[in-house]
mmCIF file with all atom_site columns, C-alpha atoms in Angstrom:
data_model
loop_
_atom_site.group_PDB
_atom_site.id
_atom_site.type_symbol
_atom_site.label_atom_id
_atom_site.label_alt_id
_atom_site.label_comp_id
_atom_site.label_asym_id
_atom_site.label_entity_id
_atom_site.label_seq_id
_atom_site.pdbx_PDB_ins_code
_atom_site.Cartn_x
_atom_site.Cartn_y
_atom_site.Cartn_z
_atom_site.occupancy
_atom_site.B_iso_or_equiv
_atom_site.pdbx_formal_charge
_atom_site.auth_seq_id
_atom_site.auth_comp_id
_atom_site.auth_asym_id
_atom_site.auth_atom_id
_atom_site.pdbx_PDB_model_num
ATOM 1   C CA . ALA A 1 1   ? 16.506  52.576 -5.639  1.00 0.00 ? 618 ALA A CA 1
ATOM 2   C CA . PRO A 1 2   ? 12.734  52.611 -6.073  1.00 0.00 ? 619 PRO A CA 1
ATOM 3   C CA . THR A 1 3   ? 11.211  49.228 -6.880  1.00 0.00 ? 620 THR A CA 1
ATOM 4   C CA . SER A 1 4   ? 9.493   49.063 -10.232 1.00 0.00 ? 621 SER A CA 1
ATOM 5   C CA . ALA A 1 5   ? 5.928   47.784 -10.439 1.00 0.00 ? 622 ALA A CA 1
ATOM 6   C CA . PRO A 1 6   ? 5.669   44.084 -11.321 1.00 0.00 ? 623 PRO A CA 1
ATOM 7   C CA . ALA A 1 7   ? 5.085   43.394 -15.000 1.00 0.00 ? 624 ALA A CA 1
ATOM 8   C CA . VAL A 1 8   ? 1.529   42.526 -15.928 1.00 0.00 ? 625 VAL A CA 1
ATOM 9   C CA . ASP A 1 9   ? 0.057   41.623 -19.309 1.00 0.00 ? 626 ASP A CA 1
ATOM 10  C CA . PRO A 1 10  ? -1.973  44.724 -20.341 1.00 0.00 ? 627 PRO A CA 1
ATOM 11  C CA . GLN A 1 11  ? -4.762  42.580 -21.829 1.00 0.00 ? 628 GLN A CA 1
ATOM 12  C CA . VAL A 1 12  ? -5.093  40.553 -18.613 1.00 0.00 ? 629 VAL A CA 1
ATOM 13  C CA . LEU A 1 13  ? -5.190  43.762 -16.568 1.00 0.00 ? 630 LEU A CA 1
ATOM 14  C CA . GLN A 1 14  ? -7.892  45.150 -18.869 1.00 0.00 ? 631 GLN A CA 1
ATOM 15  C CA . ASP A 1 15  ? -9.874  41.904 -18.534 1.00 0.00 ? 632 ASP A CA 1
ATOM 16  C CA . VAL A 1 16  ? -9.618  42.184 -14.740 1.00 0.00 ? 633 VAL A CA 1
ATOM 17  C CA . ILE A 1 17  ? -10.806 45.806 -14.871 1.00 0.00 ? 634 ILE A CA 1
ATOM 18  C CA . GLU A 1 18  ? -13.772 44.786 -17.051 1.00 0.00 ? 635 GLU A CA 1
ATOM 19  C CA . ALA A 1 19  ? -14.699 42.044 -14.567 1.00 0.00 ? 636 ALA A CA 1
ATOM 20  C CA . SER A 1 20  ? -14.243 44.276 -11.518 1.00 0.00 ? 637 SER A CA 1
ATOM 21  C CA . PHE A 1 21  ? -16.116 47.353 -12.699 1.00 0.00 ? 638 PHE A CA 1
ATOM 22  C CA . MET A 1 22  ? -18.586 46.145 -15.303 1.00 0.00 ? 639 MET A CA 1
ATOM 23  C CA . VAL A 1 23  ? -20.285 48.563 -17.694 1.00 0.00 ? 640 VAL A CA 1
ATOM 24  C CA . PRO A 1 24  ? -22.750 47.772 -20.487 1.00 0.00 ? 641 PRO A CA 1
ATOM 25  C CA . GLY A 1 25  ? -21.156 47.051 -23.861 1.00 0.00 ? 642 GLY A CA 1
ATOM 26  C CA . ASP A 1 26  ? -18.423 45.065 -25.574 1.00 0.00 ? 643 ASP A CA 1
ATOM 27  C CA . GLY A 1 27  ? -16.257 44.703 -22.445 1.00 0.00 ? 644 GLY A CA 1
ATOM 28  C CA . VAL A 1 28  ? -18.863 42.415 -20.899 1.00 0.00 ? 645 VAL A CA 1
ATOM 29  C CA . ARG A 1 29  ? -17.466 39.386 -22.750 1.00 0.00 ? 646 ARG A CA 1
ATOM 30  C CA . ARG A 1 30  ? -14.013 40.026 -21.278 1.00 0.00 ? 647 ARG A CA 1
ATOM 31  C CA . ALA A 1 31  ? -15.606 40.237 -17.839 1.00 0.00 ? 648 ALA A CA 1
ATOM 32  C CA . MET A 1 32  ? -17.472 36.978 -18.440 1.00 0.00 ? 649 MET A CA 1
ATOM 33  C CA . ARG A 1 33  ? -14.167 35.274 -19.334 1.00 0.00 ? 650 ARG A CA 1
ATOM 34  C CA . VAL A 1 34  ? -12.469 36.249 -16.058 1.00 0.00 ? 651 VAL A CA 1
ATOM 35  C CA . ARG A 1 35  ? -15.498 35.306 -14.006 1.00 0.00 ? 652 ARG A CA 1
ATOM 36  C CA . GLU A 1 36  ? -15.770 31.944 -15.770 1.00 0.00 ? 653 GLU A CA 1
ATOM 37  C CA . PHE A 1 37  ? -12.064 31.282 -15.114 1.00 0.00 ? 654 PHE A CA 1
ATOM 38  C CA . ASN A 1 38  ? -12.577 32.005 -11.391 1.00 0.00 ? 655 ASN A CA 1
ATOM 39  C CA . ARG A 1 39  ? -15.613 29.758 -11.318 1.00 0.00 ? 656 ARG A CA 1
ATOM 40  C CA . GLN A 1 40  ? -13.790 26.889 -13.018 1.00 0.00 ? 657 GLN A CA 1
ATOM 41  C CA . ALA A 1 41  ? -10.821 27.313 -10.659 1.00 0.00 ? 658 ALA A CA 1
ATOM 42  C CA . GLY A 1 42  ? -13.281 27.011 -7.770  1.00 0.00 ? 659 GLY A CA 1
ATOM 43  C CA . ILE A 1 43  ? -14.758 23.819 -9.237  1.00 0.00 ? 660 ILE A CA 1
ATOM 44  C CA . ARG A 1 44  ? -11.251 22.369 -9.666  1.00 0.00 ? 661 ARG A CA 1
ATOM 45  C CA . LYS A 1 45  ? -10.439 23.297 -6.041  1.00 0.00 ? 662 LYS A CA 1
ATOM 46  C CA . CYS A 1 46  ? -13.340 21.028 -5.043  1.00 0.00 ? 663 CYS A CA 1
ATOM 47  C CA . GLY A 1 47  ? -12.116 18.180 -7.262  1.00 0.00 ? 664 GLY A CA 1
ATOM 48  C CA . GLY A 1 48  ? -14.441 18.800 -10.190 1.00 0.00 ? 665 GLY A CA 1
ATOM 49  C CA . LYS A 1 49  ? -13.504 18.864 -13.859 1.00 0.00 ? 666 LYS A CA 1
ATOM 50  C CA . PRO A 1 50  ? -15.101 21.789 -15.693 1.00 0.00 ? 667 PRO A CA 1
ATOM 51  C CA . THR A 1 51  ? -15.527 21.178 -19.412 1.00 0.00 ? 668 THR A CA 1
ATOM 52  C CA . ARG A 1 52  ? -16.836 24.375 -20.950 1.00 0.00 ? 669 ARG A CA 1
ATOM 53  C CA . SER A 1 53  ? -14.802 27.013 -22.754 1.00 0.00 ? 670 SER A CA 1
ATOM 54  C CA . LEU A 1 54  ? -13.793 30.227 -20.993 1.00 0.00 ? 671 LEU A CA 1
ATOM 55  C CA . ASP A 1 55  ? -15.568 31.959 -23.863 1.00 0.00 ? 672 ASP A CA 1
ATOM 56  C CA . THR A 1 56  ? -18.907 30.417 -22.915 1.00 0.00 ? 673 THR A CA 1
ATOM 57  C CA . ILE A 1 57  ? -21.843 32.760 -23.413 1.00 0.00 ? 674 ILE A CA 1
ATOM 58  C CA . PHE A 1 58  ? -24.103 30.691 -21.177 1.00 0.00 ? 675 PHE A CA 1
ATOM 59  C CA . GLU A 1 59  ? -23.349 32.365 -17.837 1.00 0.00 ? 676 GLU A CA 1
ATOM 60  C CA . ARG A 1 60  ? -24.595 35.963 -18.087 1.00 0.00 ? 677 ARG A CA 1
ATOM 61  C CA . TRP A 1 61  ? -24.111 38.446 -15.251 1.00 0.00 ? 678 TRP A CA 1
ATOM 62  C CA . ASP A 1 62  ? -26.609 41.133 -14.253 1.00 0.00 ? 679 ASP A CA 1
ATOM 63  C CA . GLN A 1 63  ? -27.986 41.643 -17.749 1.00 0.00 ? 680 GLN A CA 1
ATOM 64  C CA . ASP A 1 64  ? -30.436 44.190 -16.372 1.00 0.00 ? 681 ASP A CA 1
ATOM 65  C CA . LEU A 1 65  ? -27.437 46.357 -15.419 1.00 0.00 ? 682 LEU A CA 1
ATOM 66  C CA . PHE A 1 66  ? -24.629 45.386 -17.797 1.00 0.00 ? 683 PHE A CA 1
ATOM 67  C CA . PRO A 1 67  ? -25.980 43.971 -21.065 1.00 0.00 ? 684 PRO A CA 1
ATOM 68  C CA . ASP A 1 68  ? -23.814 43.338 -24.091 1.00 0.00 ? 685 ASP A CA 1
ATOM 69  C CA . MET A 1 69  ? -26.391 44.373 -26.689 1.00 0.00 ? 686 MET A CA 1
ATOM 70  C CA . ASN A 1 70  ? -24.525 42.742 -29.589 1.00 0.00 ? 687 ASN A CA 1
ATOM 71  C CA . LEU A 1 71  ? -24.370 39.448 -27.685 1.00 0.00 ? 688 LEU A CA 1
ATOM 72  C CA . ILE A 1 72  ? -28.095 39.612 -26.882 1.00 0.00 ? 689 ILE A CA 1
ATOM 73  C CA . ARG A 1 73  ? -28.931 40.481 -30.504 1.00 0.00 ? 690 ARG A CA 1
ATOM 74  C CA . GLU A 1 74  ? -26.855 37.529 -31.768 1.00 0.00 ? 691 GLU A CA 1
ATOM 75  C CA . HIS A 1 75  ? -27.596 34.873 -29.142 1.00 0.00 ? 692 HIS A CA 1
ATOM 76  C CA . GLY A 1 76  ? -30.553 35.960 -27.035 1.00 0.00 ? 693 GLY A CA 1
ATOM 77  C CA . PHE A 1 77  ? -30.454 36.189 -23.247 1.00 0.00 ? 694 PHE A CA 1
ATOM 78  C CA . GLY A 1 78  ? -28.543 32.969 -22.591 1.00 0.00 ? 695 GLY A CA 1
ATOM 79  C CA . GLY A 1 79  ? -27.484 29.938 -24.526 1.00 0.00 ? 696 GLY A CA 1
ATOM 80  C CA . GLY A 1 80  ? -24.346 28.214 -25.604 1.00 0.00 ? 697 GLY A CA 1
ATOM 81  C CA . ASP A 1 81  ? -23.373 25.341 -23.338 1.00 0.00 ? 698 ASP A CA 1
ATOM 82  C CA . SER A 1 82  ? -25.979 23.059 -21.882 1.00 0.00 ? 699 SER A CA 1
ATOM 83  C CA . VAL A 1 83  ? -27.114 23.872 -18.353 1.00 0.00 ? 700 VAL A CA 1
ATOM 84  C CA . ASP A 1 84  ? -27.519 20.124 -17.797 1.00 0.00 ? 701 ASP A CA 1
ATOM 85  C CA . ASP A 1 85  ? -23.789 19.462 -18.293 1.00 0.00 ? 702 ASP A CA 1
ATOM 86  C CA . ASP A 1 86  ? -22.987 22.184 -15.786 1.00 0.00 ? 703 ASP A CA 1
ATOM 87  C CA . GLU A 1 87  ? -25.426 20.811 -13.219 1.00 0.00 ? 704 GLU A CA 1
ATOM 88  C CA . LYS A 1 88  ? -23.899 17.332 -13.595 1.00 0.00 ? 705 LYS A CA 1
ATOM 89  C CA . ILE A 1 89  ? -20.409 18.688 -12.799 1.00 0.00 ? 706 ILE A CA 1
ATOM 90  C CA . LEU A 1 90  ? -21.690 20.558 -9.732  1.00 0.00 ? 707 LEU A CA 1
ATOM 91  C CA . GLU A 1 91  ? -23.463 17.403 -8.502  1.00 0.00 ? 708 GLU A CA 1
ATOM 92  C CA . THR A 1 92  ? -20.147 15.512 -8.498  1.00 0.00 ? 709 THR A CA 1
ATOM 93  C CA . LEU A 1 93  ? -18.520 17.925 -6.018  1.00 0.00 ? 710 LEU A CA 1
ATOM 94  C CA . PRO A 1 94  ? -18.155 16.792 -2.385  1.00 0.00 ? 711 PRO A CA 1
ATOM 95  C CA . ALA A 1 95  ? -20.823 18.149 -0.017  1.00 0.00 ? 712 ALA A CA 1
ATOM 96  C CA . ASP A 1 96  ? -18.199 19.566 2.351   1.00 0.00 ? 713 ASP A CA 1
ATOM 97  C CA . CYS A 1 97  ? -16.855 21.909 -0.333  1.00 0.00 ? 714 CYS A CA 1
ATOM 98  C CA . SER A 1 98  ? -18.675 24.936 1.028   1.00 0.00 ? 715 SER A CA 1
ATOM 99  C CA . ASN A 1 99  ? -17.929 27.498 -1.675  1.00 0.00 ? 716 ASN A CA 1
ATOM 100 C CA . LEU A 1 100 ? -16.547 27.818 -5.180  1.00 0.00 ? 717 LEU A CA 1
ATOM 101 C CA . PHE A 1 101 ? -14.176 30.687 -4.387  1.00 0.00 ? 718 PHE A CA 1
ATOM 102 C CA . PRO A 1 102 ? -10.935 29.815 -6.184  1.00 0.00 ? 719 PRO A CA 1
ATOM 103 C CA . LEU A 1 103 ? -7.612  29.435 -4.386  1.00 0.00 ? 720 LEU A CA 1
ATOM 104 C CA . ILE A 1 104 ? -6.147  32.473 -6.139  1.00 0.00 ? 721 ILE A CA 1
ATOM 105 C CA . PRO A 1 105 ? -4.171  34.865 -3.895  1.00 0.00 ? 722 PRO A CA 1
ATOM 106 C CA . ASP A 1 106 ? -5.947  38.184 -3.257  1.00 0.00 ? 723 ASP A CA 1
ATOM 107 C CA . PHE A 1 107 ? -9.225  36.823 -4.636  1.00 0.00 ? 724 PHE A CA 1
ATOM 108 C CA . ASP A 1 108 ? -11.148 38.140 -1.620  1.00 0.00 ? 725 ASP A CA 1
ATOM 109 C CA . LYS A 1 109 ? -9.669  41.637 -1.998  1.00 0.00 ? 726 LYS A CA 1
ATOM 110 C CA . TRP A 1 110 ? -10.519 41.621 -5.691  1.00 0.00 ? 727 TRP A CA 1
ATOM 111 C CA . PHE A 1 111 ? -14.022 40.243 -5.071  1.00 0.00 ? 728 PHE A CA 1
ATOM 112 C CA . ALA A 1 112 ? -14.747 43.072 -2.617  1.00 0.00 ? 729 ALA A CA 1
ATOM 113 C CA . LEU A 1 113 ? -14.211 45.624 -5.409  1.00 0.00 ? 730 LEU A CA 1
ATOM 114 C CA . GLN A 1 114 ? -17.384 44.383 -7.123  1.00 0.00 ? 731 GLN A CA 1
ATOM 115 C CA . GLY A 1 115 ? -19.489 45.319 -4.102  1.00 0.00 ? 732 GLY A CA 1
ATOM 116 C CA . ALA A 1 116 ? -18.015 48.815 -4.013  1.00 0.00 ? 733 ALA A CA 1
ATOM 117 C CA . TRP A 1 117 ? -18.690 49.182 -7.743  1.00 0.00 ? 734 TRP A CA 1
ATOM 118 C CA . HIS A 1 118 ? -22.281 48.006 -7.341  1.00 0.00 ? 735 HIS A CA 1
ATOM 119 C CA . ASP A 1 119 ? -22.888 50.922 -4.967  1.00 0.00 ? 736 ASP A CA 1
ATOM 120 C CA . VAL A 1 120 ? -21.520 53.352 -7.578  1.00 0.00 ? 737 VAL A CA 1
ATOM 121 C CA . VAL A 1 121 ? -23.785 51.846 -10.245 1.00 0.00 ? 738 VAL A CA 1
ATOM 122 C CA . LEU A 1 122 ? -26.895 52.099 -8.046  1.00 0.00 ? 739 LEU A CA 1
ATOM 123 C CA . THR A 1 123 ? -26.120 55.777 -7.411  1.00 0.00 ? 740 THR A CA 1
ATOM 124 C CA . LYS A 1 124 ? -25.732 56.514 -11.129 1.00 0.00 ? 741 LYS A CA 1
ATOM 125 C CA . LEU A 1 125 ? -29.039 54.777 -11.879 1.00 0.00 ? 742 LEU A CA 1
ATOM 126 C CA . GLN A 1 126 ? -30.710 57.538 -9.829  1.00 0.00 ? 743 GLN A CA 1
ATOM 127 C CA . ASP A 1 127 ? -29.149 60.264 -11.983 1.00 0.00 ? 744 ASP A CA 1
ATOM 128 C CA . PRO A 1 128 ? -31.973 62.443 -13.385 1.00 0.00 ? 745 PRO A CA 1
ATOM 129 C CA . THR A 1 129 ? -30.970 61.550 -16.951 1.00 0.00 ? 746 THR A CA 1
ATOM 130 C CA . MET A 1 130 ? -31.343 57.826 -16.222 1.00 0.00 ? 747 MET A CA 1
ATOM 131 C CA . VAL A 1 131 ? -34.642 58.344 -14.402 1.00 0.00 ? 748 VAL A CA 1
ATOM 132 C CA . SER A 1 132 ? -36.019 60.274 -17.399 1.00 0.00 ? 749 SER A CA 1
ATOM 133 C CA . LEU A 1 133 ? -35.255 57.338 -19.732 1.00 0.00 ? 750 LEU A CA 1
ATOM 134 C CA . ARG A 1 134 ? -37.117 54.705 -17.707 1.00 0.00 ? 751 ARG A CA 1
ATOM 135 C CA . LYS A 1 135 ? -40.665 55.423 -18.836 1.00 0.00 ? 752 LYS A CA 1
ATOM 136 C CA . PRO A 1 136 ? -39.889 55.595 -22.587 1.00 0.00 ? 753 PRO A CA 1
ATOM 137 C CA . MET A 1 137 ? -37.998 52.299 -22.319 1.00 0.00 ? 754 MET A CA 1
ATOM 138 C CA . ALA A 1 138 ? -40.872 50.620 -20.438 1.00 0.00 ? 755 ALA A CA 1
ATOM 139 C CA . THR A 1 139 ? -43.465 51.906 -22.925 1.00 0.00 ? 756 THR A CA 1
ATOM 140 C CA . CYS A 1 140 ? -41.360 50.772 -25.890 1.00 0.00 ? 757 CYS A CA 1
ATOM 141 C CA . LEU A 1 141 ? -40.917 47.261 -24.438 1.00 0.00 ? 758 LEU A CA 1
ATOM 142 C CA . THR A 1 142 ? -44.626 46.860 -23.735 1.00 0.00 ? 759 THR A CA 1
ATOM 143 C CA . ASP A 1 143 ? -45.561 48.187 -27.173 1.00 0.00 ? 760 ASP A CA 1
ATOM 144 C CA . GLN A 1 144 ? -43.185 45.790 -28.919 1.00 0.00 ? 761 GLN A CA 1
ATOM 145 C CA . THR A 1 145 ? -43.881 42.631 -26.891 1.00 0.00 ? 762 THR A CA 1
ATOM 146 C CA . GLY A 1 146 ? -47.159 43.036 -25.019 1.00 0.00 ? 763 GLY A CA 1
ATOM 147 C CA . LEU A 1 147 ? -45.403 42.139 -21.756 1.00 0.00 ? 764 LEU A CA 1
ATOM 148 C CA . LYS A 1 148 ? -46.160 44.142 -18.621 1.00 0.00 ? 765 LYS A CA 1
ATOM 149 C CA . VAL A 1 149 ? -43.123 46.342 -17.885 1.00 0.00 ? 766 VAL A CA 1
ATOM 150 C CA . THR A 1 150 ? -43.047 48.931 -15.105 1.00 0.00 ? 767 THR A CA 1
ATOM 151 C CA . ALA A 1 151 ? -41.316 52.296 -15.346 1.00 0.00 ? 768 ALA A CA 1
ATOM 152 C CA . ASP A 1 152 ? -39.657 52.049 -11.910 1.00 0.00 ? 769 ASP A CA 1
ATOM 153 C CA . ASP A 1 153 ? -37.210 49.417 -13.261 1.00 0.00 ? 770 ASP A CA 1
ATOM 154 C CA . PRO A 1 154 ? -37.977 48.563 -16.894 1.00 0.00 ? 771 PRO A CA 1
ATOM 155 C CA . ALA A 1 155 ? -35.004 46.258 -17.485 1.00 0.00 ? 772 ALA A CA 1
ATOM 156 C CA . LYS A 1 156 ? -35.505 44.108 -14.396 1.00 0.00 ? 773 LYS A CA 1
ATOM 157 C CA . THR A 1 157 ? -39.293 43.823 -14.807 1.00 0.00 ? 774 THR A CA 1
ATOM 158 C CA . TYR A 1 158 ? -38.913 43.044 -18.523 1.00 0.00 ? 775 TYR A CA 1
ATOM 159 C CA . LEU A 1 159 ? -36.329 40.295 -17.979 1.00 0.00 ? 776 LEU A CA 1
ATOM 160 C CA . LYS A 1 160 ? -38.517 38.837 -15.202 1.00 0.00 ? 777 LYS A CA 1
ATOM 161 C CA . ALA A 1 161 ? -41.533 38.842 -17.546 1.00 0.00 ? 778 ALA A CA 1
ATOM 162 C CA . VAL A 1 162 ? -39.450 37.223 -20.317 1.00 0.00 ? 779 VAL A CA 1
ATOM 163 C CA . THR A 1 163 ? -38.274 34.526 -17.871 1.00 0.00 ? 780 THR A CA 1
ATOM 164 C CA . GLU A 1 164 ? -41.888 33.819 -16.928 1.00 0.00 ? 781 GLU A CA 1
ATOM 165 C CA . ARG A 1 165 ? -42.746 33.420 -20.627 1.00 0.00 ? 782 ARG A CA 1
ATOM 166 C CA . TRP A 1 166 ? -39.770 31.072 -21.090 1.00 0.00 ? 783 TRP A CA 1
ATOM 167 C CA . LEU A 1 167 ? -40.980 28.878 -18.201 1.00 0.00 ? 784 LEU A CA 1
ATOM 168 C CA . LYS A 1 168 ? -44.496 28.635 -19.667 1.00 0.00 ? 785 LYS A CA 1
ATOM 169 C CA . LEU A 1 169 ? -43.618 27.969 -23.304 1.00 0.00 ? 786 LEU A CA 1
ATOM 170 C CA . SER A 1 170 ? -42.552 24.736 -24.974 1.00 0.00 ? 787 SER A CA 1
ATOM 171 C CA . LYS A 1 171 ? -38.951 24.614 -26.187 1.00 0.00 ? 788 LYS A CA 1
ATOM 172 C CA . ALA A 1 172 ? -40.079 25.032 -29.818 1.00 0.00 ? 789 ALA A CA 1
ATOM 173 C CA . ASP A 1 173 ? -42.349 27.993 -29.019 1.00 0.00 ? 790 ASP A CA 1
ATOM 174 C CA . TRP A 1 174 ? -39.639 29.706 -26.978 1.00 0.00 ? 791 TRP A CA 1
ATOM 175 C CA . GLU A 1 175 ? -37.089 29.263 -29.750 1.00 0.00 ? 792 GLU A CA 1
ATOM 176 C CA . ALA A 1 176 ? -39.556 30.831 -32.187 1.00 0.00 ? 793 ALA A CA 1
ATOM 177 C CA . GLN A 1 177 ? -40.162 33.843 -29.933 1.00 0.00 ? 794 GLN A CA 1
ATOM 178 C CA . GLU A 1 178 ? -36.855 34.477 -28.131 1.00 0.00 ? 795 GLU A CA 1
ATOM 179 C CA . GLN A 1 179 ? -35.292 36.556 -30.913 1.00 0.00 ? 796 GLN A CA 1
ATOM 180 C CA . GLY A 1 180 ? -38.240 38.954 -30.845 1.00 0.00 ? 797 GLY A CA 1
ATOM 181 C CA . TYR A 1 181 ? -37.840 39.474 -27.106 1.00 0.00 ? 798 TYR A CA 1
ATOM 182 C CA . ALA A 1 182 ? -34.093 39.972 -27.502 1.00 0.00 ? 799 ALA A CA 1
ATOM 183 C CA . ASP A 1 183 ? -34.517 42.451 -30.367 1.00 0.00 ? 800 ASP A CA 1
ATOM 184 C CA . ALA A 1 184 ? -37.055 44.460 -28.363 1.00 0.00 ? 801 ALA A CA 1
ATOM 185 C CA . PHE A 1 185 ? -34.663 44.715 -25.413 1.00 0.00 ? 802 PHE A CA 1
ATOM 186 C CA . VAL A 1 186 ? -31.841 45.940 -27.666 1.00 0.00 ? 803 VAL A CA 1
ATOM 187 C CA . ASP A 1 187 ? -34.021 48.383 -29.618 1.00 0.00 ? 804 ASP A CA 1
ATOM 188 C CA . CYS A 1 188 ? -35.799 49.837 -26.585 1.00 0.00 ? 805 CYS A CA 1
ATOM 189 C CA . GLY A 1 189 ? -32.808 49.827 -24.233 1.00 0.00 ? 806 GLY A CA 1
ATOM 190 C CA . ARG A 1 190 ? -30.042 51.184 -26.442 1.00 0.00 ? 807 ARG A CA 1
ATOM 191 C CA . GLU A 1 191 ? -30.287 54.824 -25.315 1.00 0.00 ? 808 GLU A CA 1
ATOM 192 C CA . TYR A 1 192 ? -30.745 53.847 -21.659 1.00 0.00 ? 809 TYR A CA 1
ATOM 193 C CA . TYR A 1 193 ? -27.605 51.692 -21.582 1.00 0.00 ? 810 TYR A CA 1
ATOM 194 C CA . ASP A 1 194 ? -25.506 54.000 -23.773 1.00 0.00 ? 811 ASP A CA 1
ATOM 195 C CA . THR A 1 195 ? -26.277 56.763 -21.266 1.00 0.00 ? 812 THR A CA 1
ATOM 196 C CA . LEU A 1 196 ? -25.458 54.548 -18.290 1.00 0.00 ? 813 LEU A CA 1
ATOM 197 C CA . THR A 1 197 ? -22.113 53.614 -19.868 1.00 0.00 ? 814 THR A CA 1
ATOM 198 C CA . LYS A 1 198 ? -21.239 57.299 -20.389 1.00 0.00 ? 815 LYS A CA 1
ATOM 199 C CA . LEU A 1 199 ? -22.043 58.021 -16.743 1.00 0.00 ? 816 LEU A CA 1
ATOM 200 C CA . LEU A 1 200 ? -20.077 55.025 -15.451 1.00 0.00 ? 817 LEU A CA 1
ATOM 201 C CA . LEU A 1 201 ? -16.828 55.256 -17.433 1.00 0.00 ? 818 LEU A CA 1
ATOM 202 C CA . PRO A 1 202 ? -15.440 58.324 -15.583 1.00 0.00 ? 819 PRO A CA 1
ATOM 203 C CA . GLU A 1 203 ? -16.337 56.631 -12.274 1.00 0.00 ? 820 GLU A CA 1
ATOM 204 C CA . ARG A 1 204 ? -14.561 53.487 -13.393 1.00 0.00 ? 821 ARG A CA 1
ATOM 205 C CA . ASP A 1 205 ? -11.409 55.472 -14.190 1.00 0.00 ? 822 ASP A CA 1
ATOM 206 C CA . LYS A 1 206 ? -11.428 56.776 -10.605 1.00 0.00 ? 823 LYS A CA 1
ATOM 207 C CA . MET A 1 207 ? -11.942 53.286 -9.164  1.00 0.00 ? 824 MET A CA 1
ATOM 208 C CA . VAL A 1 208 ? -9.093  51.891 -11.282 1.00 0.00 ? 825 VAL A CA 1
ATOM 209 C CA . GLU A 1 209 ? -6.706  54.557 -9.971  1.00 0.00 ? 826 GLU A CA 1
ATOM 210 C CA . GLN A 1 210 ? -7.798  54.019 -6.366  1.00 0.00 ? 827 GLN A CA 1
ATOM 211 C CA . ASN A 1 211 ? -7.414  50.227 -6.609  1.00 0.00 ? 828 ASN A CA 1
ATOM 212 C CA . ARG A 1 212 ? -4.582  49.800 -9.104  1.00 0.00 ? 829 ARG A CA 1
ATOM 213 C CA . GLU A 1 213 ? -2.470  47.750 -6.673  1.00 0.00 ? 830 GLU A CA 1
ATOM 214 C CA . VAL A 1 214 ? -5.211  45.175 -6.034  1.00 0.00 ? 831 VAL A CA 1
ATOM 215 C CA . LEU A 1 215 ? -6.111  44.992 -9.742  1.00 0.00 ? 832 LEU A CA 1
ATOM 216 C CA . THR A 1 216 ? -2.484  44.528 -10.810 1.00 0.00 ? 833 THR A CA 1
ATOM 217 C CA . SER A 1 217 ? -1.784  41.929 -8.129  1.00 0.00 ? 834 SER A CA 1
ATOM 218 C CA . PHE A 1 218 ? -4.893  39.943 -9.026  1.00 0.00 ? 835 PHE A CA 1
ATOM 219 C CA . ALA A 1 219 ? -4.050  40.082 -12.746 1.00 0.00 ? 836 ALA A CA 1
ATOM 220 C CA . ILE A 1 220 ? -0.583  38.640 -12.014 1.00 0.00 ? 837 ILE A CA 1
ATOM 221 C CA . HIS A 1 221 ? -2.075  35.882 -9.820  1.00 0.00 ? 838 HIS A CA 1
ATOM 222 C CA . LEU A 1 222 ? -4.634  35.043 -12.520 1.00 0.00 ? 839 LEU A CA 1
ATOM 223 C CA . VAL A 1 223 ? -1.842  34.398 -15.023 1.00 0.00 ? 840 VAL A CA 1
ATOM 224 C CA . GLU A 1 224 ? 0.023   32.312 -12.432 1.00 0.00 ? 841 GLU A CA 1
ATOM 225 C CA . ALA A 1 225 ? -3.177  30.267 -12.046 1.00 0.00 ? 842 ALA A CA 1
ATOM 226 C CA . GLY A 1 226 ? -3.256  29.617 -15.818 1.00 0.00 ? 843 GLY A CA 1
ATOM 227 C CA . TYR A 1 227 ? -5.426  32.417 -17.228 1.00 0.00 ? 844 TYR A CA 1
ATOM 228 C CA . VAL A 1 228 ? -4.681  33.176 -20.873 1.00 0.00 ? 845 VAL A CA 1
ATOM 229 C CA . PRO A 1 229 ? -6.341  36.271 -22.401 1.00 0.00 ? 846 PRO A CA 1
#
């Protein structure tokens, strides 16, 4: 008799898909959850005791490629837990703990999917539709904020310019200005990222079908390791 596929929680599988093949939008928070769980499992492997919630919004991933516009509108480009607390935990880990890869079976196979996806994303960024949206986005960002943004990669150059402002400003001045920078990114980037999402979703469907076994296996191992959606 044919063996049936192992049972997997559909929400966990969807979270794993979001974290494997990220696209801009609401799914980013699910991806952040899985990635934070992996990170905390890696810290525990090295004897550390992570304290922050899996729903932390502090650790953002590739916001120039995969922004959650609602999250940026609500909370800016980072925030939530204190970076100092995180640094303190990392400082307590033994020096011979060479990496924070968690001891979750098939983690390396799952991790490799992200590299393959990155190649797909870079290809789609060269689509003529995406290229045509770069200059309007760059012009809009400069007009709204006065920051120098280049049309070859408006998101990356804008976020770099914002980071440079953050480093120069006092905490009070940054807090007064951050929302304006966040709003400009959302307003000027909405069409760019909506278009990227539309281009990526059919590619993601293909990648899910090609890698369903790895995704399912990793989702099952995540639950075994204590992940709760």
